[in-house]
PDB file of C-alpha atoms and ligand atoms in Angstrom:
ATOM      1  CA  MET W1047      -8.643  23.259 -10.145  1.00 85.00           C
ATOM      2  CA  ARG W1048      -7.132  24.846  -7.142  1.00 89.00           C
ATOM      3  CA  PHE W1049      -7.862  23.636  -3.522  1.00 93.00           C
ATOM      4  CA  MET W1050      -8.314  26.730  -1.469  1.00 92.00           C
ATOM      5  CA  LYS W1051      -9.656  25.459   1.900  1.00 96.00           C
ATOM      6  CA  LYS W1052      -7.569  26.152   4.971  1.00 96.00           C
ATOM      7  CA  ASP W1053      -9.064  23.403   6.956  1.00 98.00           C
ATOM      8  CA  ILE W1054     -10.586  19.831   6.450  1.00 98.00           C
ATOM      9  CA  LEU W1055     -13.405  19.898   9.172  1.00 98.00           C
ATOM     10  CA  ASP W1056     -16.141  17.832   7.576  1.00 98.00           C
ATOM     11  CA  ILE W1057     -17.476  16.242   4.463  1.00 98.00           C
ATOM     12  CA  HIS W1058     -20.377  18.652   4.394  1.00 97.00           C
ATOM     13  CA  SER W1059     -18.306  21.607   3.474  1.00 97.00           C
ATOM     14  CA  LEU W1060     -16.434  19.878   0.544  1.00 98.00           C
ATOM     15  CA  ASP W1061     -18.178  19.975  -2.884  1.00 97.00           C
ATOM     16  CA  PRO W1062     -17.833  16.951  -5.343  1.00 98.00           C
ATOM     17  CA  ASP W1063     -15.059  18.637  -7.269  1.00 98.00           C
ATOM     18  CA  GLU W1064     -13.036  19.085  -4.241  1.00 97.00           C
ATOM     19  CA  ILE W1065     -13.665  15.535  -3.138  1.00 98.00           C
ATOM     20  CA  SER W1066     -12.616  14.305  -6.551  1.00 98.00           C
ATOM     21  CA  LEU W1067      -9.339  16.503  -6.470  1.00 97.00           C
ATOM     22  CA  ILE W1068      -8.625  15.012  -3.047  1.00 98.00           C
ATOM     23  CA  LEU W1069      -9.243  11.406  -4.237  1.00 98.00           C
ATOM     24  CA  ASP W1070      -6.963  12.127  -7.298  1.00 98.00           C
ATOM     25  CA  THR W1071      -4.319  13.634  -5.442  1.00 97.00           C
ATOM     26  CA  ALA W1072      -4.280  10.748  -2.941  1.00 98.00           C
ATOM     27  CA  MET W1073      -4.127   8.144  -5.740  1.00 98.00           C
ATOM     28  CA  GLY W1074      -1.017  10.085  -6.989  1.00 97.00           C
ATOM     29  CA  MET W1075       0.445   9.772  -3.639  1.00 98.00           C
ATOM     30  CA  LYS W1076       0.099   6.056  -3.195  1.00 98.00           C
ATOM     31  CA  GLU W1077       3.016   5.093  -5.339  1.00 97.00           C
ATOM     32  CA  ILE W1078       5.416   6.804  -2.955  1.00 98.00           C
ATOM     33  CA  SER W1079       4.702   4.401  -0.148  1.00 97.00           C
ATOM     34  CA  GLN W1080       5.711   1.557  -2.677  1.00 96.00           C
ATOM     35  CA  ARG W1081       9.197   2.924  -3.296  1.00 97.00           C
ATOM     36  CA  PRO W1082      12.333   1.396  -1.640  1.00 97.00           C
ATOM     37  CA  VAL W1083      12.825   4.977  -0.004  1.00 97.00           C
ATOM     38  CA  LYS W1084       9.417   5.973   0.821  1.00 97.00           C
ATOM     39  CA  LYS W1085      10.083   9.588   1.270  1.00 97.00           C
ATOM     40  CA  VAL W1086       9.708  12.730  -0.744  1.00 98.00           C
ATOM     41  CA  PRO W1087      10.735  16.348   0.097  1.00 97.00           C
ATOM     42  CA  THR W1088       7.405  17.891  -0.730  1.00 96.00           C
ATOM     43  CA  LEU W1089       6.618  19.318   2.675  1.00 97.00           C
ATOM     44  CA  ARG W1090      10.329  19.885   3.954  1.00 97.00           C
ATOM     45  CA  GLY W1091      10.286  22.551   6.513  1.00 97.00           C
ATOM     46  CA  LYS W1092       6.598  22.240   7.386  1.00 97.00           C
ATOM     47  CA  THR W1093       5.497  21.430  10.961  1.00 98.00           C
ATOM     48  CA  ILE W1094       2.525  19.246  11.859  1.00 98.00           C
ATOM     49  CA  VAL W1095       1.198  18.713  15.241  1.00 98.00           C
ATOM     50  CA  LEU W1096      -0.860  15.662  16.142  1.00 98.00           C
ATOM     51  CA  PHE W1097      -3.292  16.431  19.069  1.00 97.00           C
ATOM     52  CA  PHE W1098      -5.258  13.305  19.762  1.00 96.00           C
ATOM     53  CA  GLN W1099      -7.388  13.372  22.904  1.00 94.00           C
ATOM     54  CA  GLU W1100      -9.125  10.184  22.234  1.00 93.00           C
ATOM     55  CA  PRO W1101      -7.400   6.616  21.453  1.00 92.00           C
ATOM     56  CA  SER W1102      -6.452   5.996  17.811  1.00 96.00           C
ATOM     57  CA  THR W1103      -4.335   3.365  16.038  1.00 96.00           C
ATOM     58  CA  ARG W1104      -5.227   3.857  12.290  1.00 98.00           C
ATOM     59  CA  THR W1105      -5.828   7.653  12.148  1.00 98.00           C
ATOM     60  CA  LYS W1106      -3.113   8.738  14.269  1.00 98.00           C
ATOM     61  CA  LEU W1107      -0.317   6.463  12.783  1.00 98.00           C
ATOM     62  CA  SER W1108      -1.399   6.981   9.263  1.00 98.00           C
ATOM     63  CA  PHE W1109      -1.351  10.881   9.858  1.00 98.00           C
ATOM     64  CA  GLU W1110       2.069  10.352  11.366  1.00 98.00           C
ATOM     65  CA  ILE W1111       3.545   8.170   8.628  1.00 98.00           C
ATOM     66  CA  ALA W1112       1.900  10.461   6.077  1.00 98.00           C
ATOM     67  CA  ALA W1113       3.864  13.537   7.398  1.00 98.00           C
ATOM     68  CA  LYS W1114       7.035  11.557   7.538  1.00 98.00           C
ATOM     69  CA  ARG W1115       6.586  10.378   3.809  1.00 98.00           C
ATOM     70  CA  LEU W1116       6.187  14.004   2.754  1.00 98.00           C
ATOM     71  CA  SER W1117       9.390  15.061   4.977  1.00 98.00           C
ATOM     72  CA  ALA W1118       7.369  17.371   7.190  1.00 98.00           C
ATOM     73  CA  ASP W1119       8.307  17.511  11.056  1.00 98.00           C
ATOM     74  CA  SER W1120       5.487  15.846  13.049  1.00 97.00           C
ATOM     75  CA  VAL W1121       5.133  16.144  16.920  1.00 97.00           C
ATOM     76  CA  ALA W1122       2.412  14.407  18.918  1.00 96.00           C
ATOM     77  CA  ILE W1123       0.600  15.500  22.028  1.00 94.00           C
ATOM     78  CA  THR W1124      -1.994  13.820  23.825  1.00 87.00           C
ATOM     79  CA  LYS W1125      -4.543  15.161  26.472  1.00 81.00           C
ATOM     80  CA  THR W1126      -3.249  13.120  29.415  1.00 86.00           C
ATOM     81  CA  GLY W1127       0.361  14.237  28.475  1.00 88.00           C
ATOM     82  CA  SER W1128      -0.621  17.872  28.187  1.00 91.00           C
ATOM     83  CA  SER W1129      -1.058  20.670  30.761  1.00 92.00           C
ATOM     84  CA  MET W1130      -5.024  20.084  30.038  1.00 92.00           C
ATOM     85  CA  VAL W1131      -4.698  17.713  32.934  1.00 92.00           C
ATOM     86  CA  LYS W1132      -3.708  20.909  35.171  1.00 94.00           C
ATOM     87  CA  GLY W1133      -6.818  22.838  33.973  1.00 94.00           C
ATOM     88  CA  GLU W1134      -5.658  24.498  30.705  1.00 95.00           C
ATOM     89  CA  THR W1135      -8.580  24.879  28.353  1.00 95.00           C
ATOM     90  CA  LEU W1136      -8.604  23.539  24.875  1.00 95.00           C
ATOM     91  CA  ILE W1137      -8.519  26.942  23.137  1.00 96.00           C
ATOM     92  CA  ASP W1138      -5.597  28.187  25.549  1.00 96.00           C
ATOM     93  CA  THR W1139      -3.769  24.877  24.619  1.00 95.00           C
ATOM     94  CA  VAL W1140      -4.108  25.345  20.884  1.00 96.00           C
ATOM     95  CA  LYS W1141      -3.403  29.047  21.048  1.00 97.00           C
ATOM     96  CA  ASN W1142      -0.123  28.040  22.745  1.00 97.00           C
ATOM     97  CA  LEU W1143       0.474  25.228  20.131  1.00 96.00           C
ATOM     98  CA  GLU W1144      -0.080  28.017  17.461  1.00 97.00           C
ATOM     99  CA  SER W1145       2.570  30.151  19.150  1.00 97.00           C
ATOM    100  CA  MET W1146       5.148  27.575  18.158  1.00 97.00           C
ATOM    101  CA  ARG W1147       4.169  28.120  14.301  1.00 98.00           C
ATOM    102  CA  PRO W1148       2.895  24.795  13.280  1.00 98.00           C
ATOM    103  CA  ASP W1149       1.700  24.698   9.665  1.00 98.00           C
ATOM    104  CA  VAL W1150      -1.107  22.027  10.295  1.00 98.00           C
ATOM    105  CA  ILE W1151      -2.952  20.871  13.565  1.00 98.00           C
ATOM    106  CA  VAL W1152      -4.497  17.385  13.139  1.00 98.00           C
ATOM    107  CA  MET W1153      -6.880  16.992  16.062  1.00 98.00           C
ATOM    108  CA  ARG W1154      -9.163  14.292  17.620  1.00 97.00           C
ATOM    109  CA  HIS W1155     -11.577  15.428  20.338  1.00 96.00           C
ATOM    110  CA  SER W1156     -14.546  13.655  22.149  1.00 94.00           C
ATOM    111  CA  SER W1157     -16.716  16.702  21.816  1.00 96.00           C
ATOM    112  CA  SER W1158     -18.661  17.370  18.477  1.00 97.00           C
ATOM    113  CA  GLY W1159     -17.635  20.644  17.112  1.00 97.00           C
ATOM    114  CA  ALA W1160     -14.347  20.871  18.817  1.00 98.00           C
ATOM    115  CA  ALA W1161     -12.328  21.096  15.626  1.00 98.00           C
ATOM    116  CA  VAL W1162     -14.495  23.696  14.133  1.00 98.00           C
ATOM    117  CA  GLN W1163     -13.891  25.939  17.341  1.00 98.00           C
ATOM    118  CA  VAL W1164     -10.214  25.569  17.128  1.00 98.00           C
ATOM    119  CA  ALA W1165     -10.061  26.057  13.309  1.00 98.00           C
ATOM    120  CA  ARG W1166     -11.802  29.644  14.003  1.00 97.00           C
ATOM    121  CA  ARG W1167      -9.237  30.611  16.343  1.00 97.00           C
ATOM    122  CA  VAL W1168      -6.017  29.620  14.650  1.00 97.00           C
ATOM    123  CA  ASP W1169      -4.276  30.717  11.511  1.00 97.00           C
ATOM    124  CA  CYS W1170      -2.828  27.400  10.694  1.00 97.00           C
ATOM    125  CA  SER W1171      -4.730  24.576   9.070  1.00 98.00           C
ATOM    126  CA  VAL W1172      -6.716  22.299  11.120  1.00 98.00           C
ATOM    127  CA  ILE W1173      -7.640  18.715  10.036  1.00 98.00           C
ATOM    128  CA  ASN W1174     -10.351  17.069  11.980  1.00 98.00           C
ATOM    129  CA  ALA W1175      -9.399  13.501  12.778  1.00 98.00           C
ATOM    130  CA  GLY W1176     -12.729  12.792  14.448  1.00 98.00           C
ATOM    131  CA  ASP W1177     -14.823  14.814  16.746  1.00 98.00           C
ATOM    132  CA  GLY W1178     -17.514  13.265  19.013  1.00 95.00           C
ATOM    133  CA  ILE W1179     -20.341  11.808  16.908  1.00 95.00           C
ATOM    134  CA  HIS W1180     -20.031  14.546  14.441  1.00 97.00           C
ATOM    135  CA  ALA W1181     -17.464  14.059  11.624  1.00 98.00           C
ATOM    136  CA  HIS W1182     -14.408  11.986  10.473  1.00 98.00           C
ATOM    137  CA  PRO W1183     -13.742  13.442   7.075  1.00 98.00           C
ATOM    138  CA  SER W1184     -10.384  11.745   6.422  1.00 98.00           C
ATOM    139  CA  GLN W1185     -11.949   8.475   7.171  1.00 98.00           C
ATOM    140  CA  ALA W1186     -14.809   9.087   4.760  1.00 98.00           C
ATOM    141  CA  LEU W1187     -12.322  10.408   2.059  1.00 98.00           C
ATOM    142  CA  LEU W1188     -10.289   7.271   2.361  1.00 98.00           C
ATOM    143  CA  ASP W1189     -13.412   5.039   2.114  1.00 98.00           C
ATOM    144  CA  MET W1190     -14.396   6.790  -1.079  1.00 98.00           C
ATOM    145  CA  MET W1191     -10.949   6.464  -2.559  1.00 98.00           C
ATOM    146  CA  SER W1192     -10.959   2.774  -1.799  1.00 98.00           C
ATOM    147  CA  VAL W1193     -14.380   2.190  -3.367  1.00 98.00           C
ATOM    148  CA  ARG W1194     -13.635   4.324  -6.349  1.00 98.00           C
ATOM    149  CA  GLU W1195     -10.126   2.371  -6.809  1.00 98.00           C
ATOM    150  CA  ASN W1196     -11.957  -0.969  -6.335  1.00 98.00           C
ATOM    151  CA  LYS W1197     -15.118  -0.233  -8.438  1.00 98.00           C
ATOM    152  CA  GLY W1198     -13.838   2.379 -10.873  1.00 98.00           C
ATOM    153  CA  ARG W1199     -16.660   4.641  -9.723  1.00 98.00           C
ATOM    154  CA  LEU W1200     -18.787   5.999  -6.947  1.00 98.00           C
ATOM    155  CA  GLN W1201     -21.858   7.416  -9.160  1.00 98.00           C
ATOM    156  CA  GLY W1202     -24.772   4.682  -9.235  1.00 98.00           C
ATOM    157  CA  LEU W1203     -23.325   2.299  -6.604  1.00 98.00           C
ATOM    158  CA  LYS W1204     -25.313   0.736  -3.748  1.00 98.00           C
ATOM    159  CA  LEU W1205     -23.736   1.311  -0.485  1.00 98.00           C
ATOM    160  CA  ALA W1206     -25.301  -0.563   2.573  1.00 98.00           C
ATOM    161  CA  MET W1207     -24.120   0.601   5.955  1.00 98.00           C
ATOM    162  CA  ILE W1208     -25.050  -1.382   8.994  1.00 98.00           C
ATOM    163  CA  GLY W1209     -24.396  -0.739  12.729  1.00 96.00           C
ATOM    164  CA  ASP W1210     -24.123   1.901  15.352  1.00 94.00           C
ATOM    165  CA  ILE W1211     -25.279   5.008  13.097  1.00 95.00           C
ATOM    166  CA  ALA W1212     -26.336   7.089  15.910  1.00 93.00           C
ATOM    167  CA  HIS W1213     -22.846   7.279  17.598  1.00 93.00           C
ATOM    168  CA  SER W1214     -20.779   7.048  14.564  1.00 95.00           C
ATOM    169  CA  ARG W1215     -19.023  10.031  13.055  1.00 97.00           C
ATOM    170  CA  VAL W1216     -17.785   7.597  10.228  1.00 97.00           C
ATOM    171  CA  ALA W1217     -21.531   6.961   9.325  1.00 98.00           C
ATOM    172  CA  ARG W1218     -22.560  10.618   9.187  1.00 98.00           C
ATOM    173  CA  SER W1219     -19.371  11.674   7.101  1.00 98.00           C
ATOM    174  CA  ASN W1220     -19.822   8.519   4.704  1.00 98.00           C
ATOM    175  CA  ILE W1221     -23.481   9.003   4.273  1.00 98.00           C
ATOM    176  CA  ILE W1222     -22.840  12.696   3.304  1.00 98.00           C
ATOM    177  CA  GLY W1223     -19.929  11.939   1.109  1.00 98.00           C
ATOM    178  CA  PHE W1224     -21.214   8.885  -0.830  1.00 98.00           C
ATOM    179  CA  SER W1225     -24.527  10.474  -1.588  1.00 98.00           C
ATOM    180  CA  LYS W1226     -22.806  13.705  -2.798  1.00 98.00           C
ATOM    181  CA  MET W1227     -20.864  11.630  -5.091  1.00 98.00           C
ATOM    182  CA  GLY W1228     -23.842   9.943  -6.490  1.00 98.00           C
ATOM    183  CA  ALA W1229     -24.047   6.562  -4.688  1.00 98.00           C
ATOM    184  CA  ALA W1230     -27.310   5.284  -3.097  1.00 98.00           C
ATOM    185  CA  VAL W1231     -26.795   4.769   0.644  1.00 98.00           C
ATOM    186  CA  SER W1232     -28.953   2.399   2.630  1.00 98.00           C
ATOM    187  CA  ILE W1233     -28.523   2.006   6.447  1.00 98.00           C
ATOM    188  CA  CYS W1234     -29.825  -0.325   8.924  1.00 97.00           C
ATOM    189  CA  ALA W1235     -29.517  -0.715  12.747  1.00 95.00           C
ATOM    190  CA  PRO W1236     -31.740  -1.307  15.755  1.00 93.00           C
ATOM    191  CA  GLN W1237     -34.187   1.401  16.082  1.00 92.00           C
ATOM    192  CA  THR W1238     -32.345   2.603  19.213  1.00 91.00           C
ATOM    193  CA  MET W1239     -29.227   3.394  17.057  1.00 93.00           C
ATOM    194  CA  ILE W1240     -30.983   5.170  14.160  1.00 95.00           C
ATOM    195  CA  PRO W1241     -31.147   8.992  14.965  1.00 94.00           C
ATOM    196  CA  ALA W1242     -34.169  10.975  14.106  1.00 93.00           C
ATOM    197  CA  GLY W1243     -33.834  12.834  10.808  1.00 94.00           C
ATOM    198  CA  ILE W1244     -30.681  10.798   9.448  1.00 96.00           C
ATOM    199  CA  ALA W1245     -32.317  10.473   6.079  1.00 96.00           C
ATOM    200  CA  SER W1246     -32.048  14.233   5.460  1.00 96.00           C
ATOM    201  CA  LEU W1247     -28.194  13.416   5.223  1.00 96.00           C
ATOM    202  CA  GLY W1248     -28.893  11.560   2.019  1.00 94.00           C
ATOM    203  CA  CYS W1249     -29.769   7.850   2.930  1.00 98.00           C
ATOM    204  CA  THR W1250     -32.706   5.527   3.125  1.00 98.00           C
ATOM    205  CA  VAL W1251     -33.515   3.328   6.272  1.00 98.00           C
ATOM    206  CA  ALA W1252     -33.915  -0.285   5.352  1.00 98.00           C
ATOM    207  CA  PRO W1253     -36.508  -2.211   7.636  1.00 96.00           C
ATOM    208  CA  THR W1254     -34.074  -5.291   7.902  1.00 96.00           C
ATOM    209  CA  MET W1255     -30.504  -6.067   7.357  1.00 97.00           C
ATOM    210  CA  GLU W1256     -31.461  -8.444   4.570  1.00 97.00           C
ATOM    211  CA  ALA W1257     -33.289  -5.731   2.709  1.00 98.00           C
ATOM    212  CA  CYS W1258     -30.225  -3.384   3.352  1.00 98.00           C
ATOM    213  CA  VAL W1259     -27.650  -5.685   1.870  1.00 98.00           C
ATOM    214  CA  ALA W1260     -29.718  -7.004  -0.978  1.00 98.00           C
ATOM    215  CA  ASP W1261     -27.979  -6.348  -4.282  1.00 98.00           C
ATOM    216  CA  ALA W1262     -25.498  -4.132  -2.589  1.00 98.00           C
ATOM    217  CA  ASP W1263     -22.310  -3.307  -4.295  1.00 98.00           C
ATOM    218  CA  VAL W1264     -20.580  -2.264  -1.056  1.00 98.00           C
ATOM    219  CA  ILE W1265     -21.407  -3.195   2.573  1.00 98.00           C
ATOM    220  CA  MET W1266     -19.763  -1.206   5.233  1.00 98.00           C
ATOM    221  CA  MET W1267     -20.109  -2.564   8.832  1.00 98.00           C
ATOM    222  CA  LEU W1268     -19.671  -0.231  11.851  1.00 97.00           C
ATOM    223  CA  ARG W1269     -18.763  -1.083  15.421  1.00 92.00           C
ATOM    224  CA  ILE W1270     -21.090  -0.541  18.323  1.00 87.00           C
ATOM    225  CA  GLN W1271     -19.574   2.474  20.196  1.00 75.00           C
ATOM    226  CA  LYS W1272     -20.027   1.523  23.586  1.00 69.00           C
ATOM    227  CA  GLU W1273     -17.887   4.410  24.752  1.00 73.00           C
ATOM    228  CA  ARG W1274     -20.360   6.915  23.675  1.00 66.00           C
ATOM    229  CA  GLN W1275     -23.653   5.036  24.852  1.00 68.00           C
ATOM    230  CA  ASN W1276     -25.161   5.969  28.301  1.00 67.00           C
ATOM    231  CA  ASP W1277     -28.080   3.239  27.893  1.00 68.00           C
ATOM    232  CA  VAL W1278     -28.116  -0.290  27.023  1.00 68.00           C
ATOM    233  CA  LEU W1279     -29.310  -0.053  23.312  1.00 72.00           C
ATOM    234  CA  PHE W1280     -29.548  -3.789  22.535  1.00 77.00           C
ATOM    235  CA  PRO W1281     -30.100  -6.898  24.829  1.00 76.00           C
ATOM    236  CA  THR W1282     -26.896  -8.954  24.269  1.00 86.00           C
ATOM    237  CA  GLU W1283     -24.090  -9.006  21.693  1.00 87.00           C
ATOM    238  CA  ARG W1284     -25.283 -12.407  20.586  1.00 91.00           C
ATOM    239  CA  GLU W1285     -28.715 -11.121  19.642  1.00 90.00           C
ATOM    240  CA  TYR W1286     -27.125  -8.174  18.130  1.00 90.00           C
ATOM    241  CA  ALA W1287     -25.034 -10.365  15.914  1.00 93.00           C
ATOM    242  CA  GLY W1288     -28.067 -12.608  15.102  1.00 93.00           C
ATOM    243  CA  CYS W1289     -30.001  -9.559  13.707  1.00 93.00           C
ATOM    244  CA  PHE W1290     -27.294  -7.040  12.488  1.00 95.00           C
ATOM    245  CA  GLY W1291     -24.052  -9.127  12.129  1.00 96.00           C
ATOM    246  CA  LEU W1292     -22.616  -9.711   8.612  1.00 98.00           C
ATOM    247  CA  ASN W1293     -22.150 -13.498   7.960  1.00 98.00           C
ATOM    248  CA  LYS W1294     -21.761 -15.593   4.884  1.00 98.00           C
ATOM    249  CA  ALA W1295     -25.571 -16.142   4.524  1.00 98.00           C
ATOM    250  CA  ARG W1296     -26.316 -12.404   4.449  1.00 98.00           C
ATOM    251  CA  LEU W1297     -23.280 -11.719   2.225  1.00 98.00           C
ATOM    252  CA  SER W1298     -24.743 -13.978  -0.496  1.00 98.00           C
ATOM    253  CA  LEU W1299     -27.714 -11.540  -0.793  1.00 98.00           C
ATOM    254  CA  ALA W1300     -25.466  -8.886  -2.074  1.00 98.00           C
ATOM    255  CA  ALA W1301     -24.093  -8.264  -5.644  1.00 98.00           C
ATOM    256  CA  LYS W1302     -21.679 -10.910  -6.884  1.00 98.00           C
ATOM    257  CA  ASP W1303     -18.774  -8.696  -6.794  1.00 98.00           C
ATOM    258  CA  VAL W1304     -19.748  -6.979  -3.398  1.00 98.00           C
ATOM    259  CA  THR W1305     -16.832  -5.558  -1.492  1.00 98.00           C
ATOM    260  CA  VAL W1306     -16.955  -5.510   2.357  1.00 98.00           C
ATOM    261  CA  MET W1307     -15.485  -2.565   4.298  1.00 98.00           C
ATOM    262  CA  HIS W1308     -15.088  -1.716   8.096  1.00 98.00           C
ATOM    263  CA  PRO W1309     -13.323   1.614   9.301  1.00 98.00           C
ATOM    264  CA  GLY W1310     -11.964  -0.242  12.330  1.00 96.00           C
ATOM    265  CA  PRO W1311     -11.496  -1.156  15.057  1.00 96.00           C
ATOM    266  CA  MET W1312     -13.764  -4.207  14.422  1.00 95.00           C
ATOM    267  CA  ASN W1313     -15.290  -6.574  16.873  1.00 93.00           C
ATOM    268  CA  ARG W1314     -15.140 -10.041  15.264  1.00 96.00           C
ATOM    269  CA  GLY W1315     -18.162 -12.045  15.901  1.00 95.00           C
ATOM    270  CA  VAL W1316     -20.395  -9.113  16.952  1.00 94.00           C
ATOM    271  CA  GLU W1317     -20.988  -6.688  13.808  1.00 96.00           C
ATOM    272  CA  ILE W1318     -18.718  -8.950  11.334  1.00 97.00           C
ATOM    273  CA  ALA W1319     -18.033 -12.837  11.333  1.00 97.00           C
ATOM    274  CA  SER W1320     -14.370 -13.491  11.087  1.00 98.00           C
ATOM    275  CA  ASP W1321     -14.748 -15.615   7.801  1.00 98.00           C
ATOM    276  CA  VAL W1322     -16.196 -12.452   6.198  1.00 98.00           C
ATOM    277  CA  ALA W1323     -13.716 -10.018   7.608  1.00 98.00           C
ATOM    278  CA  ASP W1324     -11.052 -12.135   6.246  1.00 98.00           C
ATOM    279  CA  ALA W1325     -12.704 -13.068   3.110  1.00 98.00           C
ATOM    280  CA  ALA W1326     -11.109 -12.186  -0.597  1.00 98.00           C
ATOM    281  CA  CYS W1327     -14.002  -9.518  -0.956  1.00 98.00           C
ATOM    282  CA  SER W1328     -12.908  -7.790   2.101  1.00 98.00           C
ATOM    283  CA  MET W1329     -10.765  -4.557   1.753  1.00 98.00           C
ATOM    284  CA  ILE W1330     -10.549  -3.532   5.408  1.00 98.00           C
ATOM    285  CA  LEU W1331      -6.746  -3.596   5.226  1.00 98.00           C
ATOM    286  CA  ASP W1332      -6.696  -1.885   1.900  1.00 98.00           C
ATOM    287  CA  GLN W1333      -8.549   0.813   3.606  1.00 98.00           C
ATOM    288  CA  VAL W1334      -5.772   1.257   6.199  1.00 98.00           C
ATOM    289  CA  THR W1335      -3.162   1.244   3.322  1.00 98.00           C
ATOM    290  CA  ASN W1336      -5.082   4.034   1.491  1.00 98.00           C
ATOM    291  CA  GLY W1337      -5.327   6.029   4.793  1.00 98.00           C
ATOM    292  CA  VAL W1338      -1.674   6.805   4.386  1.00 98.00           C
ATOM    293  CA  ALA W1339      -1.926   8.139   0.881  1.00 98.00           C
ATOM    294  CA  LEU W1340      -5.229  10.057   1.542  1.00 98.00           C
ATOM    295  CA  ARG W1341      -3.784  11.954   4.433  1.00 98.00           C
ATOM    296  CA  MET W1342      -0.549  12.738   2.546  1.00 98.00           C
ATOM    297  CA  ALA W1343      -2.900  14.353   0.021  1.00 98.00           C
ATOM    298  CA  LEU W1344      -4.805  16.484   2.655  1.00 98.00           C
ATOM    299  CA  TYR W1345      -1.236  17.643   3.925  1.00 98.00           C
ATOM    300  CA  TYR W1346      -0.287  18.509   0.542  1.00 97.00           C
ATOM    301  CA  LEU W1347      -3.645  20.231  -0.440  1.00 97.00           C
ATOM    302  CA  VAL W1348      -3.867  22.487   2.784  1.00 97.00           C
ATOM    303  CA  ALA W1349       0.008  23.048   3.489  1.00 96.00           C
ATOM    304  CA  GLY W1350       1.878  22.545   0.218  1.00 89.00           C
ATOM    305  CA  GLY W1351      -0.410  22.623  -2.751  1.00 71.00           C
ATOM    306  CA  SER W1352      -2.112  25.254  -4.921  1.00 66.00           C
ATOM    307  CA  ARG W1353      -3.091  27.467  -1.761  1.00 71.00           C
ATOM    308  CA  HIS W1354       0.665  28.075  -1.571  1.00 69.00           C
ATOM    309  CA  ALA W1355       1.445  28.118  -5.199  1.00 61.00           C
ATOM    310  CA  ASP W1356       2.047  31.775  -5.377  1.00 51.00           C
ATOM    311  CA  THR W1357       4.526  31.898  -2.440  1.00 45.00           C
ATOM    312  CA  ASP W1358       6.508  28.707  -2.983  1.00 44.00           C
TER     313      ASP W1358
HETATM  314  N1   CP Z1890     -11.058   4.280  11.841  1.00 91.04           N
HETATM  315  C1   CP Z1890     -10.459   4.904  12.911  1.00 91.04           C
HETATM  316  O1   CP Z1890     -10.732   6.062  13.209  1.00 91.04           O
HETATM  317  O2   CP Z1890      -9.677   4.075  13.659  1.00 91.04           O
HETATM  318  P1   CP Z1890      -8.840   4.687  14.971  1.00 91.04           P
HETATM  319  O3   CP Z1890      -9.796   4.958  16.019  1.00 91.04           O
HETATM  320  O4   CP Z1890      -7.884   3.311  15.347  1.00 91.04           O
HETATM  321  O5   CP Z1890      -7.853   5.880  14.431  1.00 91.04           O
END
């Protein structure tokens, strides 16, 4: 199968075969990071611009490391370090970036839809590294990769997702992705953090956290996104943890071989207890490891794979 998409903007626009191809390609990339010399020449001569207008540890670093592992040249620009602080618009900024002939722009932006707007105006590939509360496709793809690697499948699994669904682009992308791949997704949060119509993305809303995690094969905990909240949506962090935090007692309700996930950054003692975050069933750091391979796969597929096979 040939991957023909110019951009990776959201999970909604990927079909199950494309998702499977991305996950298979990422699994093939994983071994490169285990070599003594962690570098292959696959994308030599390609230029990748990392344009992050929100803070990031995992996504930015793994996109940068992924570029280096494939021998692409990567350069980073931030909002505060760019001429946007002098009033230049986002579109003028990316048109100027495009004039320097990059092959891929990876961008994170606080506004939902920003990556789509940019992708329509530039000829190079655009990878959305998170836009507002809309989408975080590379996170959902690395999460699906991690679960498929751990469980051997996605079809038929029960995924419980608990946390700030309303403000989470990770939640939206994972609900769409996992349900597309045949998993049953159950979500739970305070009513103030469950957006109207969320079930139309392909999930069910559980009445309690206990009901949500019961017999779950995978539990994904989400951070409270205070930076995107205008109102106080729960009384105190202590009360939130009491009702919606993952602790050992709640974990015991899940399937015997349950796997715990968190996209990071996590707030220990709020949405997840430390002894759960560090338990043997936690694959939180495995998600980060897979993030490098997954992003190598995205670069390869949009900038060096079959889209360019006829011109290589
Ligand atoms: N998961 C995630 O997006 O983490 P960062 O904000 O650190 O990139």
